[in-house]
mmCIF file of C-alpha atoms in Angstrom:
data_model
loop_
_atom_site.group_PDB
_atom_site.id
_atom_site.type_symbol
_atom_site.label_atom_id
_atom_site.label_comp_id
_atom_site.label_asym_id
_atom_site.label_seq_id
_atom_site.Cartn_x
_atom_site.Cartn_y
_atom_site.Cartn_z
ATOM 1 C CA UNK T 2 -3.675 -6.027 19.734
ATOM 2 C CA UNK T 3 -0.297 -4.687 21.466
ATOM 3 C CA UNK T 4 -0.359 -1.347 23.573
ATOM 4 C CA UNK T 5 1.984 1.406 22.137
ATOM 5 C CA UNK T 6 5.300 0.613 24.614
ATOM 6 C CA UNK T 7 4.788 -3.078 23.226
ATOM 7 C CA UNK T 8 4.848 -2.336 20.020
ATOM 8 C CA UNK T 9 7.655 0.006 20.009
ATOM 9 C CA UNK T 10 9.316 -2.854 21.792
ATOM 10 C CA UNK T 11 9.007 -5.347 19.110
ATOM 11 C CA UNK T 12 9.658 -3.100 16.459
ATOM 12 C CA UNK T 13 13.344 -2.564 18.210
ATOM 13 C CA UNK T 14 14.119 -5.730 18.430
ATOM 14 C CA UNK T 15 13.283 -6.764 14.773
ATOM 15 C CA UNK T 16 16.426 -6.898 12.255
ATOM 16 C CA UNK T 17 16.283 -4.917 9.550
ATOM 17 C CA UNK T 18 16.190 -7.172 6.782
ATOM 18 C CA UNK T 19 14.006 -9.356 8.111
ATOM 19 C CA UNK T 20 12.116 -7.020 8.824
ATOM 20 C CA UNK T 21 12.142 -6.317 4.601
ATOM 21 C CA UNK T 22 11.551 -9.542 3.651
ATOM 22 C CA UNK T 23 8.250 -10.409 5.741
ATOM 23 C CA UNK T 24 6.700 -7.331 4.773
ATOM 24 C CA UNK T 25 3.984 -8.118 2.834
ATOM 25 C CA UNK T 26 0.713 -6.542 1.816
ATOM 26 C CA UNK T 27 -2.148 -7.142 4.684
ATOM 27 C CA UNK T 28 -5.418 -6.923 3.549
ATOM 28 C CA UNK T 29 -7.591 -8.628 6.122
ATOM 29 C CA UNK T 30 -7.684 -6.166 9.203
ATOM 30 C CA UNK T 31 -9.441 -6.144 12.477
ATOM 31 C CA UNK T 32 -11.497 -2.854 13.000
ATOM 32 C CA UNK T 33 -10.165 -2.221 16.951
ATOM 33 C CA UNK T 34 -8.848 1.194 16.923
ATOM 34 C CA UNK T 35 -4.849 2.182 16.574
ATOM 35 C CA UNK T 36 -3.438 4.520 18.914
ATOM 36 C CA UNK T 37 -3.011 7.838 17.304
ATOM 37 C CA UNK T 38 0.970 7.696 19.065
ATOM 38 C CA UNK T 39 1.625 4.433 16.361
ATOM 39 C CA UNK T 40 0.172 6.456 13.702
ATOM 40 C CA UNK T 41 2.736 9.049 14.254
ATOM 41 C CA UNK T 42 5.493 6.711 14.744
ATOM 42 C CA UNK T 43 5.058 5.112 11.612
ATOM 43 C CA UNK T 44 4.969 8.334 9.634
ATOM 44 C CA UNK T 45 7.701 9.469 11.695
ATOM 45 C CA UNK T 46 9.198 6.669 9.426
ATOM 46 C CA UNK T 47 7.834 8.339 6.114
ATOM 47 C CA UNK T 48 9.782 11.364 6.898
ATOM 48 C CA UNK T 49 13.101 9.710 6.746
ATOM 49 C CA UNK T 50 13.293 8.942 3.268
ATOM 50 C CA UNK T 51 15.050 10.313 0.636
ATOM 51 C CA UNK T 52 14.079 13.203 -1.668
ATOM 52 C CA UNK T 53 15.834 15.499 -4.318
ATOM 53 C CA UNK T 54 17.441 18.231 -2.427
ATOM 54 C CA UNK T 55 15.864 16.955 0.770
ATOM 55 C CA UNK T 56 12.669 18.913 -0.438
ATOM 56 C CA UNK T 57 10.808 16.685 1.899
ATOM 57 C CA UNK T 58 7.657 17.265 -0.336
ATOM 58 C CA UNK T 59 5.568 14.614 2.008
ATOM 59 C CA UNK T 60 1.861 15.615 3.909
ATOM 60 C CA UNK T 61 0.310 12.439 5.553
ATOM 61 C CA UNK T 62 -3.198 12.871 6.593
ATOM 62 C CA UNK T 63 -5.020 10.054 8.714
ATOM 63 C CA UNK T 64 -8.515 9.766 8.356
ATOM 64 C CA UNK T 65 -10.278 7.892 11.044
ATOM 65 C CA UNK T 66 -12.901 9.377 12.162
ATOM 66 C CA UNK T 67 -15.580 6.187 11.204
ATOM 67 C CA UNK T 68 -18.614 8.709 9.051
ATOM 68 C CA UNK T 69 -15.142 9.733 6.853
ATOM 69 C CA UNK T 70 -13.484 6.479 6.327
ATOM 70 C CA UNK T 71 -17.294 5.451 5.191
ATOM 71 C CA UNK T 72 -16.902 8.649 2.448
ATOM 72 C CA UNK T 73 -13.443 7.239 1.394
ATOM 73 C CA UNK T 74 -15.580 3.773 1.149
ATOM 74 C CA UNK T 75 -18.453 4.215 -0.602
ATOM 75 C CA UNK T 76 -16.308 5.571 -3.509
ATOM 76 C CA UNK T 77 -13.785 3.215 -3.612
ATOM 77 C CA UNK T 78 -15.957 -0.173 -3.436
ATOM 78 C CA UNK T 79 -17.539 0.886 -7.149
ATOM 79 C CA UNK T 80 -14.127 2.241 -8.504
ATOM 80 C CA UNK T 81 -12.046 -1.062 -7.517
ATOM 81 C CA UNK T 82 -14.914 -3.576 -8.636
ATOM 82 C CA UNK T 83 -15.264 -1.680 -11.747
ATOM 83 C CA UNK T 84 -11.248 -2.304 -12.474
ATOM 84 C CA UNK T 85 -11.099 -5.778 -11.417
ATOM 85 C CA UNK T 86 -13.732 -7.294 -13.320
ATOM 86 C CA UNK T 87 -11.765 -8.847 -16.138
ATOM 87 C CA UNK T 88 -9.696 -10.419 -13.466
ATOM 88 C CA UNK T 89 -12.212 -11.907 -11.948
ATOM 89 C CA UNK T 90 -13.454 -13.099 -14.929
ATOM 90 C CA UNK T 91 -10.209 -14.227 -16.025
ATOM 91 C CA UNK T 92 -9.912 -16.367 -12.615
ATOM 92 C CA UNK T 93 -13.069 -18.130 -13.831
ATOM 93 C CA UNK T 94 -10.383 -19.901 -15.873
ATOM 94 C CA UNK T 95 -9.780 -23.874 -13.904
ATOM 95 C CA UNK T 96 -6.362 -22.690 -15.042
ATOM 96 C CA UNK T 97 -6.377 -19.445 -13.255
ATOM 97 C CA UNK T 98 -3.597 -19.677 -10.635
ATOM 98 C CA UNK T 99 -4.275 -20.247 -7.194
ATOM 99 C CA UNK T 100 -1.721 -17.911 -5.687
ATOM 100 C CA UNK T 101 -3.445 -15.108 -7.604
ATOM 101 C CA UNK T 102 -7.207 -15.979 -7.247
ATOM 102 C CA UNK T 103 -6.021 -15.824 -3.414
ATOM 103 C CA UNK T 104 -4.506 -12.297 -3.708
ATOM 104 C CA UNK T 105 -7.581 -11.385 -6.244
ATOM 105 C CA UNK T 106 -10.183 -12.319 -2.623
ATOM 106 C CA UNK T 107 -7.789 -10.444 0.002
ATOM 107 C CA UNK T 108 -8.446 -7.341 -2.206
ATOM 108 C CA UNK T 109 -11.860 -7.859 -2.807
ATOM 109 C CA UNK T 110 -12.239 -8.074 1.254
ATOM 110 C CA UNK T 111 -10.533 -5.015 1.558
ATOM 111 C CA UNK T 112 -12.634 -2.828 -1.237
ATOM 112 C CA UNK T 113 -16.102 -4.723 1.019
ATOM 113 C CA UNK T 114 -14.792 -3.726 4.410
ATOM 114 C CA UNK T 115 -12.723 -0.676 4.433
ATOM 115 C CA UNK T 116 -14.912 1.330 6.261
ATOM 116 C CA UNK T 117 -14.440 -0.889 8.960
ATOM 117 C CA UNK T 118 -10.714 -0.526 8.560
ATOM 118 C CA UNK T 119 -9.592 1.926 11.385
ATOM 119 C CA UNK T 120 -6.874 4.430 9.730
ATOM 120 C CA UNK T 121 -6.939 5.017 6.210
ATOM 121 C CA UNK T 122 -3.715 6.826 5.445
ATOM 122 C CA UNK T 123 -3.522 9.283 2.395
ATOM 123 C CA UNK T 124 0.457 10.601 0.979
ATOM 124 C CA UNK T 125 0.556 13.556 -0.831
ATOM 125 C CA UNK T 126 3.215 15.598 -1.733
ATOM 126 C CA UNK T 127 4.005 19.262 -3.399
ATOM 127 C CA UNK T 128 4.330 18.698 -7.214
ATOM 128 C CA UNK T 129 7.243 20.278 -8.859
ATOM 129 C CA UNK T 130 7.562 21.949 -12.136
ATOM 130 C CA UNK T 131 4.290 20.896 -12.515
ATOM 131 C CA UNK T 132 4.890 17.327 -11.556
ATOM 132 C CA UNK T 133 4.201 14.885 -8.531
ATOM 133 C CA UNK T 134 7.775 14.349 -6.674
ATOM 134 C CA UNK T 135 6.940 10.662 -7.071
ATOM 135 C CA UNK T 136 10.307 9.808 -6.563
ATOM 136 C CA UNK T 137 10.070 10.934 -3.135
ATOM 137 C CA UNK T 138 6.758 9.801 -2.232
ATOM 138 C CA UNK T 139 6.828 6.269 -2.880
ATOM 139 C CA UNK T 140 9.790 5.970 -0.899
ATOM 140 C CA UNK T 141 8.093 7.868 1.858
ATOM 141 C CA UNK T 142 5.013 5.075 1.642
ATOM 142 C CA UNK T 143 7.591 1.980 1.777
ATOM 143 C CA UNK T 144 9.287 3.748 5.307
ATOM 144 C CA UNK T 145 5.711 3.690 6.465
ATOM 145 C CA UNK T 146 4.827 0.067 5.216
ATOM 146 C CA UNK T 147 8.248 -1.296 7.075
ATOM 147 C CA UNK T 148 7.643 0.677 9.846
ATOM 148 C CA UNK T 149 3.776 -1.009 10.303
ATOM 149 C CA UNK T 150 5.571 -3.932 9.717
ATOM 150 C CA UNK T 151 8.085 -3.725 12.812
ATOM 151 C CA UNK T 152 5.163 -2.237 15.188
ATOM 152 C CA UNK T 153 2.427 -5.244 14.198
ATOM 153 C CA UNK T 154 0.433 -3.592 12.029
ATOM 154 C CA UNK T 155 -1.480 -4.314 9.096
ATOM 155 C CA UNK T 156 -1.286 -2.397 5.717
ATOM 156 C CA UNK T 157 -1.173 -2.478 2.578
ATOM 157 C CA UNK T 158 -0.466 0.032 -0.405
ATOM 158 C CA UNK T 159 -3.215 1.076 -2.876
ATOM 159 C CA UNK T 160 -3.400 3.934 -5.524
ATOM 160 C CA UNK T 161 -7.068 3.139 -6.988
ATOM 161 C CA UNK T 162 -8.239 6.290 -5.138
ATOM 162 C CA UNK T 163 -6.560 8.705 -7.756
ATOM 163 C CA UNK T 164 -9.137 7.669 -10.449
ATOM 164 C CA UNK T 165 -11.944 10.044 -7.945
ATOM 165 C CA UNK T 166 -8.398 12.095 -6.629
ATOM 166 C CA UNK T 167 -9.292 15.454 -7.849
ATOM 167 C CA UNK T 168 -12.981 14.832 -5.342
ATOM 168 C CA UNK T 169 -10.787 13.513 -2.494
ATOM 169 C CA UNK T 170 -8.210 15.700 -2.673
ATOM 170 C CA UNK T 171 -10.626 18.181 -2.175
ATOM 171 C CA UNK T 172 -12.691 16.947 -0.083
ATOM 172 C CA UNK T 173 -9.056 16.126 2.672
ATOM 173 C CA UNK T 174 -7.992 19.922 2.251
ATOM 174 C CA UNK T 175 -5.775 19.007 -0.040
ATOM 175 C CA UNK T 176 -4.526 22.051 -2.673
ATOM 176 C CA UNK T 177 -4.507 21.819 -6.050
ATOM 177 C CA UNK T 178 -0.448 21.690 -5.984
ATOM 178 C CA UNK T 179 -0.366 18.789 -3.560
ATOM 179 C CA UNK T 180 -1.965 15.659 -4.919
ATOM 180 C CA UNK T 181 -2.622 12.271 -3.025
ATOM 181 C CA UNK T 182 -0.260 9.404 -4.381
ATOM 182 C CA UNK T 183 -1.336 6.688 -2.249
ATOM 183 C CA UNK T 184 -3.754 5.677 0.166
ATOM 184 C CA UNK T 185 -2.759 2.790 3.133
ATOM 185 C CA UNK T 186 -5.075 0.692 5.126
ATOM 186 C CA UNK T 187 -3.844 0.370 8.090
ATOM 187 C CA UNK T 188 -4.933 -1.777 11.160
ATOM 188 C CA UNK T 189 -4.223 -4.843 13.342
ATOM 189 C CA UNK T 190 -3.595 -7.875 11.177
ATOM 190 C CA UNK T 191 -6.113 -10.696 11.149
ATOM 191 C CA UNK T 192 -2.922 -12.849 9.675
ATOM 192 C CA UNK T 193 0.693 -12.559 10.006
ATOM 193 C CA UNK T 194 3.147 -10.753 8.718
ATOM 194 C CA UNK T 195 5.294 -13.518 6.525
ATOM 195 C CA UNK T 196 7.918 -13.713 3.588
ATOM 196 C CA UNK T 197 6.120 -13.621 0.374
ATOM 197 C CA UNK T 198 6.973 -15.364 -2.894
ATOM 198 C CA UNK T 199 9.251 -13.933 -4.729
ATOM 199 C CA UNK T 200 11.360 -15.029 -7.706
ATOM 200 C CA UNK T 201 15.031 -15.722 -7.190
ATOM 201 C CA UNK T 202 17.205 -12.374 -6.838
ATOM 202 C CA UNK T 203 19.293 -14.263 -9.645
ATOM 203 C CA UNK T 204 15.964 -14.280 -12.061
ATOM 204 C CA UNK T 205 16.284 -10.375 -11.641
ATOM 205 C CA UNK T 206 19.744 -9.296 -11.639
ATOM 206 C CA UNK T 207 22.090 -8.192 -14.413
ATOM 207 C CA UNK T 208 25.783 -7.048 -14.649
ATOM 208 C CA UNK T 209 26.410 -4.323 -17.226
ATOM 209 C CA UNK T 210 23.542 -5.267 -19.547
ATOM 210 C CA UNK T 211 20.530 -6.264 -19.613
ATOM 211 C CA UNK T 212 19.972 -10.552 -20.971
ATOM 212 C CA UNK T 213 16.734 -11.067 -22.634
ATOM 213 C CA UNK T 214 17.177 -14.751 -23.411
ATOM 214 C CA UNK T 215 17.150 -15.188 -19.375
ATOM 215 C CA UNK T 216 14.120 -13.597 -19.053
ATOM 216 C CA UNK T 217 11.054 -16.130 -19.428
ATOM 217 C CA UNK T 218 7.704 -14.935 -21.520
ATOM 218 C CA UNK T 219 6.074 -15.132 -18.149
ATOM 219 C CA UNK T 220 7.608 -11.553 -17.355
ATOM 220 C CA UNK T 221 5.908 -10.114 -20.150
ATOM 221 C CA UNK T 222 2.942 -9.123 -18.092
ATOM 222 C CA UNK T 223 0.017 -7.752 -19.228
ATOM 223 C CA UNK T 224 -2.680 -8.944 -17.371
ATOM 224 C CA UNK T 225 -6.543 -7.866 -17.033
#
């Protein structure tokens, strides 16, 4: 675990895209506390993304006191092993791929330990017309994730909190007009920060029109 001045240290010296392409989603944290000045420096690093009119619709609220993040807990453990139980069926499968049976684990030790994770970081944002700003938000949450990534922390984005949001949302302070998005677990990584696999930027990218016959069935994802 670094002290704050180390941290910010690192994190300065860390190129940007480097930076992007090792930032991947850390699931297995250590429950030592984070110092409440890193909490603010990485949502100092919310703030600066963009939004519509530079509304700036953003609210982050840290929960971390240890009888709250056991609240958060004991309502998302059910909800998550409730949604992935055809995947874990599915992995059952000998030809079940590896590289997702590992991800599959990493989440289930999340969902079984986040009360022990220290900060569990809620986005929420005013709606407009009626409607979450999510195209402000979730750029908000990546500054955040990068910035966790340059300081040494752990995190990783999850959204399964919404299907109870109306309780939590309440139960943070949270009005009616300014609805969670995303929650982030946040802490000091048991693992490292690394590049992830990815397919080729070539598999992806299109000039002027989009070329089905590039595109193999495998991106036709719908999975349990």
């Amino acid at each position: 675990m670094m002290d704050t001045s180390a941290a910010l240290a690192a994190a300065a010296a860390l190129p940007l895209l480097e930076g992007i392409r090792t930032t991947r989603a850390i699931r297995r944290l250590k429950p030592d506390p984070v110092p409440p000045d890193l909490i603010r420096t990485v949502c100092e690093a919310g703030t600066f993304a963009p939004s519509g009119g530079n509304r700036q619709p953003w609210f982050f609220i840290a929960v971390t006191a240890p009888e709250r993040r056991r609240w958060v807990a004991d309502r998302y453990r059910p909800a998550f092993h409730a949604y992935i139980g055809r995947a874990v069926e599915a992995a059952k499968d000998p030809a079940y791929p590896e590289a997702k049976r590992k991800n599959m684990r990493a989440a289930i030790h999340l969902a079984d330990h986040l009360h022990e994770v220290p900060v569990l970081l809620f986005v929420a944002g005013w709606t407009r017309r009626g409607a979450p700003q999510i195209q402000a938000l979730f750029p908000a949450v990546q500054n955040v994730l990068l910035a966790c990534r340059a300081v040494g922390l752990g995190a990783s984005l999850t959204t399964l909190h919404v299907t109870f949001g109306k309780e939590v949302d309440a139960w943070l302070g949270l009005p009616e007009n300014c609805p969670s998005c995303a929650m982030l677990p946040i802490g000091w990584p048991v693992g490292r920060y690394a590049q992830p696999v990815r397919r080729p930027v070539d598999a992806c990218l299109f000039y002027e029109r989009f070329d089905a016959t590039r595109v193999s069935r495998r991106d036709d994802r719908d999975e349990p």
